[in-house]
PDB file of C-alpha atoms in Angstrom:
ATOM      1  CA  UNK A 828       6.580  22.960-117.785  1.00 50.00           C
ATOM      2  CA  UNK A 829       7.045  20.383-120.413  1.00 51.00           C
ATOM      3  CA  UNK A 830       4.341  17.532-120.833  1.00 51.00           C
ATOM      4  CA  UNK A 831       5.198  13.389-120.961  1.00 53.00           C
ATOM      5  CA  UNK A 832       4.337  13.951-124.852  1.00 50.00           C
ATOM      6  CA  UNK A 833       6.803  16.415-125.215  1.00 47.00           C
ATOM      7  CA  UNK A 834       9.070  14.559-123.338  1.00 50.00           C
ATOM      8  CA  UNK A 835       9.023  11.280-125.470  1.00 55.00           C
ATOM      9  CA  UNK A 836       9.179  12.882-128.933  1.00 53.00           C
ATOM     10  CA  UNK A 837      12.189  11.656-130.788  1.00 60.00           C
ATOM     11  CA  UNK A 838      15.158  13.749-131.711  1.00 60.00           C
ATOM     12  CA  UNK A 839      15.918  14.663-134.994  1.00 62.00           C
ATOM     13  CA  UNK A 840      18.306  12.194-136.574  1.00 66.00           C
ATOM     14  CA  UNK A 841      21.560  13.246-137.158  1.00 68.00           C
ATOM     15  CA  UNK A 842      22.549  15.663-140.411  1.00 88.00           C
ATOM     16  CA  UNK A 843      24.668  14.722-143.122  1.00 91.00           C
ATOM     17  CA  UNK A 844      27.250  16.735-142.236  1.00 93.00           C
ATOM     18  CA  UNK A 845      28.141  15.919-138.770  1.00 93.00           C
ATOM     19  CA  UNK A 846      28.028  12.580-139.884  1.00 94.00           C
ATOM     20  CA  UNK A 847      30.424  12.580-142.242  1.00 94.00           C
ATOM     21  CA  UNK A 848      32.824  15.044-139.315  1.00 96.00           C
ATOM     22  CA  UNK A 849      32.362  12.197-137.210  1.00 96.00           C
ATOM     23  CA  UNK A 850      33.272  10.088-140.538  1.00 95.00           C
ATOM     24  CA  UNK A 851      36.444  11.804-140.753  1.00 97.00           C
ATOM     25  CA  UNK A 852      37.081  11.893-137.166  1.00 98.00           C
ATOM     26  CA  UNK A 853      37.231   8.078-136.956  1.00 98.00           C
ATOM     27  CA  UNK A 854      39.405   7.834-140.017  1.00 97.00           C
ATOM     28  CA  UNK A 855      42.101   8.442-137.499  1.00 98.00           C
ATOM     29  CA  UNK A 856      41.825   5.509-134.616  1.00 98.00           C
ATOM     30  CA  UNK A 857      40.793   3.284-137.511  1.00 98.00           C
ATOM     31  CA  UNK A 858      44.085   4.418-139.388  1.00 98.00           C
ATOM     32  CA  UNK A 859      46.410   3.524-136.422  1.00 98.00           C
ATOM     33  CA  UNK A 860      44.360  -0.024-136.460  1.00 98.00           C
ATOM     34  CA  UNK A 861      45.200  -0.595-140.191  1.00 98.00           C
ATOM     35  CA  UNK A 862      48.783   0.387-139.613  1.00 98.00           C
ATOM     36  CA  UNK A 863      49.142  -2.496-136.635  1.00 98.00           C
ATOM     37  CA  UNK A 864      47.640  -4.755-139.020  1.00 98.00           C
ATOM     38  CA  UNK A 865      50.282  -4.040-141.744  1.00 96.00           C
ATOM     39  CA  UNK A 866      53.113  -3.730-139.859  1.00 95.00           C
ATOM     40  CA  UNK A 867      51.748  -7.479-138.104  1.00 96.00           C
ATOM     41  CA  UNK A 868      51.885  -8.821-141.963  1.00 95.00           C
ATOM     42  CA  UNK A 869      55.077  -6.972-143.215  1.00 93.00           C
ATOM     43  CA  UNK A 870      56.507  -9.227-140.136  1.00 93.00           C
ATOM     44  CA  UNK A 871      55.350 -12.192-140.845  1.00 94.00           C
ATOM     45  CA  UNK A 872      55.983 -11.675-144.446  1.00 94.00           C
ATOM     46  CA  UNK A 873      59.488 -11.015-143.669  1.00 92.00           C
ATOM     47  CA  UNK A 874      59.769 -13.901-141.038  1.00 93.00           C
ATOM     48  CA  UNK A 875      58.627 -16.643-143.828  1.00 92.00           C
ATOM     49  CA  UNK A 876      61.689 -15.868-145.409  1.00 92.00           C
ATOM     50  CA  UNK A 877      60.775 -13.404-147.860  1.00 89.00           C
ATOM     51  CA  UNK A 878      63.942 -10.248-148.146  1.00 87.00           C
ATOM     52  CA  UNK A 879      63.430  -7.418-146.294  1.00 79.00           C
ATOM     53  CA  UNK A 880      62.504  -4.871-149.003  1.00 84.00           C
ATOM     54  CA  UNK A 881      60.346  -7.492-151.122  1.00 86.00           C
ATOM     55  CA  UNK A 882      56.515  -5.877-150.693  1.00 88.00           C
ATOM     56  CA  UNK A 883      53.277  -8.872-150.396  1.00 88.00           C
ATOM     57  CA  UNK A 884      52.664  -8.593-154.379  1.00 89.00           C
ATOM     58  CA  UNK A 885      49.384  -6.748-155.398  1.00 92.00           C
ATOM     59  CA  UNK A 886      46.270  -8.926-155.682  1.00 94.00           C
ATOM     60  CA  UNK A 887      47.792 -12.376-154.712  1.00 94.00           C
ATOM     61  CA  UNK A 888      45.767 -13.905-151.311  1.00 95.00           C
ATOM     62  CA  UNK A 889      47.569 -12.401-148.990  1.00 94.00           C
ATOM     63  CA  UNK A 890      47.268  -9.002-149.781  1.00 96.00           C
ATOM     64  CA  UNK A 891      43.091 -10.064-150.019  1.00 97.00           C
ATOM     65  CA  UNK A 892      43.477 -11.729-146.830  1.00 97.00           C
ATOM     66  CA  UNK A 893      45.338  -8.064-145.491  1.00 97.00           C
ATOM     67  CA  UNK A 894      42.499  -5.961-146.504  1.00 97.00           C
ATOM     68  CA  UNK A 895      40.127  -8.015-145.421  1.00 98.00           C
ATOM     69  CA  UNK A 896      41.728  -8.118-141.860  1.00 98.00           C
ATOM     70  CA  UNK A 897      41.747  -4.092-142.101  1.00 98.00           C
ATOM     71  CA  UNK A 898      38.379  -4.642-143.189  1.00 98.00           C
ATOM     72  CA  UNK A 899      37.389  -6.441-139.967  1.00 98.00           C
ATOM     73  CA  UNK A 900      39.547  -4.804-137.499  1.00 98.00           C
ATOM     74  CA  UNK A 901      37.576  -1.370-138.474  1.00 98.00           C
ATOM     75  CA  UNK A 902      34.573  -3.204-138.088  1.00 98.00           C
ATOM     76  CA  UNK A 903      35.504  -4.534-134.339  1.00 98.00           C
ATOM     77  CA  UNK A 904      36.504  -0.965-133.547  1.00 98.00           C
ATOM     78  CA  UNK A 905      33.110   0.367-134.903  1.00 98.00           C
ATOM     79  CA  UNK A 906      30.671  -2.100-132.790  1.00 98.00           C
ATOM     80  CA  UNK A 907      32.486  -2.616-129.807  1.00 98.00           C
ATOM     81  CA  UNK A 908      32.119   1.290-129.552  1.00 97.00           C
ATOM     82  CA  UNK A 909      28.827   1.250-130.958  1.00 97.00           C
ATOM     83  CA  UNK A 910      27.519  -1.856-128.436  1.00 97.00           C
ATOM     84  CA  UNK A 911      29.500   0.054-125.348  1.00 95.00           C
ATOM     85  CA  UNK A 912      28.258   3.089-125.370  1.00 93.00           C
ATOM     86  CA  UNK A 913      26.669   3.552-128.883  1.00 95.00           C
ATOM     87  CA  UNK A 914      29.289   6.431-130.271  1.00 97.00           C
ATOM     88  CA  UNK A 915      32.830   6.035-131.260  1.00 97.00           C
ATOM     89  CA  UNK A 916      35.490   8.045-130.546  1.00 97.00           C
ATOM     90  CA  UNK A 917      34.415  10.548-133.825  1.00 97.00           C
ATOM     91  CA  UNK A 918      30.954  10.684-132.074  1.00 97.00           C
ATOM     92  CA  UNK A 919      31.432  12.089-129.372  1.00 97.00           C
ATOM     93  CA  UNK A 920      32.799  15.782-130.562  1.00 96.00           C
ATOM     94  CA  UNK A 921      29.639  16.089-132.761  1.00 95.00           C
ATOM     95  CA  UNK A 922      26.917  14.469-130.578  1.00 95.00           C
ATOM     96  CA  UNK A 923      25.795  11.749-132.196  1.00 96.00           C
ATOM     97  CA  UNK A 924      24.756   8.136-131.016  1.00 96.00           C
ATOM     98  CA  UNK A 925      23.461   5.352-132.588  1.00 96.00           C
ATOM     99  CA  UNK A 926      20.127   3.389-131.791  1.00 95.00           C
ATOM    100  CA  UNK A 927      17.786   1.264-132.431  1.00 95.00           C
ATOM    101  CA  UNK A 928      14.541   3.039-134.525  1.00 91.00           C
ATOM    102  CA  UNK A 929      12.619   1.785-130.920  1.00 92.00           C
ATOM    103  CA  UNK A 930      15.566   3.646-129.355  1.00 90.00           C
ATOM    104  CA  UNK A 931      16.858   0.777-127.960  1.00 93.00           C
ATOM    105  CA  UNK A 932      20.500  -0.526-128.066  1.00 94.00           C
ATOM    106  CA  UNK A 933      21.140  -2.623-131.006  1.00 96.00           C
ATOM    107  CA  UNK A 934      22.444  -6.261-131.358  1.00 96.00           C
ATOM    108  CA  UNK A 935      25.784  -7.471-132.346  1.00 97.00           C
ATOM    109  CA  UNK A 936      24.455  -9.011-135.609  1.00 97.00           C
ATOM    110  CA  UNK A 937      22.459  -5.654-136.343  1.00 97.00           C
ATOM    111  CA  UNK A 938      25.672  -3.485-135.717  1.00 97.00           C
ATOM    112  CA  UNK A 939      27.145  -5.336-138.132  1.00 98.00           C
ATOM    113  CA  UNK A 940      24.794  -5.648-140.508  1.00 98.00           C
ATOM    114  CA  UNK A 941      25.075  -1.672-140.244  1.00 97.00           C
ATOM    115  CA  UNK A 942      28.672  -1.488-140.454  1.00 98.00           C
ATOM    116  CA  UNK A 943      28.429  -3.985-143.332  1.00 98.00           C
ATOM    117  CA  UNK A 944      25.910  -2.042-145.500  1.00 97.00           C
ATOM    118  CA  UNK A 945      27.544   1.142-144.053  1.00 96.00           C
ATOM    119  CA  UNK A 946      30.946  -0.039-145.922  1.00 97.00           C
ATOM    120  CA  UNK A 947      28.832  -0.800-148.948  1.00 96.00           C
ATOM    121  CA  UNK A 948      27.988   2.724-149.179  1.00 94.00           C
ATOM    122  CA  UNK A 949      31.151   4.127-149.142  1.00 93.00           C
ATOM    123  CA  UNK A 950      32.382   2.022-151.345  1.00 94.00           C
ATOM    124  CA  UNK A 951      29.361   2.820-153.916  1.00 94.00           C
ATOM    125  CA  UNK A 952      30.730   6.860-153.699  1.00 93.00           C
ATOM    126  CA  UNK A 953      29.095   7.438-150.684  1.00 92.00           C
ATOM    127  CA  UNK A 954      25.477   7.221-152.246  1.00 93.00           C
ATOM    128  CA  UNK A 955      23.825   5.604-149.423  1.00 94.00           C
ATOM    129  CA  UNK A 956      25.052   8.468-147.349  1.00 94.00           C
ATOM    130  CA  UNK A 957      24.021  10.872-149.969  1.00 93.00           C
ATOM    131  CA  UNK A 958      20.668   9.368-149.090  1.00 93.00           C
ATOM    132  CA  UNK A 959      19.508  11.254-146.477  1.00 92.00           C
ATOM    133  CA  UNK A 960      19.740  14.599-148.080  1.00 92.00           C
ATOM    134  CA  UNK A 961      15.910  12.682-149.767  1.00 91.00           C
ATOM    135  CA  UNK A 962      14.890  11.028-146.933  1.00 90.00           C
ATOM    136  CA  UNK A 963      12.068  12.404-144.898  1.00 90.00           C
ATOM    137  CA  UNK A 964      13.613  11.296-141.597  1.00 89.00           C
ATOM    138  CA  UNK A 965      17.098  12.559-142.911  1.00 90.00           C
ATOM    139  CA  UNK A 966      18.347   8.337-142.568  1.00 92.00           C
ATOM    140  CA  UNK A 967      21.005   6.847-144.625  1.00 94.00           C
ATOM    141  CA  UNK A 968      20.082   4.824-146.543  1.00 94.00           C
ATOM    142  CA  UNK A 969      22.337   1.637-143.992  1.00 95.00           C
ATOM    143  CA  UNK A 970      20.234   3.624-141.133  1.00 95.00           C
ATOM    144  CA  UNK A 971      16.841   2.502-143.447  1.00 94.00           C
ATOM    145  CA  UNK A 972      18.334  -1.447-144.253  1.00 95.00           C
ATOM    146  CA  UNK A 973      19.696  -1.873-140.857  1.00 96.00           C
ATOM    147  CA  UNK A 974      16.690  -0.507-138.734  1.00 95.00           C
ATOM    148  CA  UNK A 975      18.838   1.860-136.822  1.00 95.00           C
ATOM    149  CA  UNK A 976      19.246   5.444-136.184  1.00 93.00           C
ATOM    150  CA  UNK A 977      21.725   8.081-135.569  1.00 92.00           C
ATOM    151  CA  UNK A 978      20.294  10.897-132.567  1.00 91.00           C
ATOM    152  CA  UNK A 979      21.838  13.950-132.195  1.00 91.00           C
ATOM    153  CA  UNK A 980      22.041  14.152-128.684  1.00 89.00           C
TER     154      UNK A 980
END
């Protein structure tokens, strides 16, 4: 017989590990995504009159404005999963959702404040990942900025 207390103690957030699994898991959707968007440019590149095997030249705008659209297209893919049902398609194998700390379900503007700092971490070697291997509550450091959490269900 379990008691209400039991009942409404929290989960234990999600481990490093099966983060980064469900990490790698949505490298895959997110892939096809990216490969849309750059087949959409290499079109329009071509249709502005540029020959067929001429490639958008590194670091000029448009190749800022392509990664930036990849960028943002992983991003739209990320909350839209996370604000449906609060798991992407690479959450679901391993358990995981996301929430707010309260347990709630978190805002547009604080899912992408999340995916926001959550891109900042990778791109800093994955330290703010690396993060929770110190933290008491096992949080990234993004969970810990963004005020959200990742349950193991």
């Amino acid at each position: 017989m379990s008691t209400p207390a039991l009942a409404q103690t929290p989960r234990p957030s999600a481990m490093l590990l099966r983060r980064l699994a469900a990490l790698f898991y949505d490298l895959w959707p997110v892939l096809a995504l990216w490969m849309l968007v750059s087949a959409l440019f290499t079109v329009g590149y071509a249709l502005a009159g540029h020959a067929s095997r001429d490639n958008i030249h590194p670091f000029s705008a448009l190749q800022w404005l392509l990664w930036l659209s990849c960028w943002l297209i992983a991003g739209l893919y990320a909350t839209e999963s996370w604000k449906r049902g609060g798991q992407t398609l690479g959450m679901r194998p391993w358990r995981l959702r996301l929430q707010t700390v309260d347990g709630q379900s978190p805002s547009r503007a604080l899912l992408w404040k999340r995916y926001a700092l959550g891109s900042l971490s990778l791109l800093l070697a994955g330290l703010g990942f690396f993060w929770a291997l110190v933290d008491r509550e096992r949080l990234t450091l993004h969970d810990r900025l963004s005020g959200t959490r990742l349950q193991k269900l």
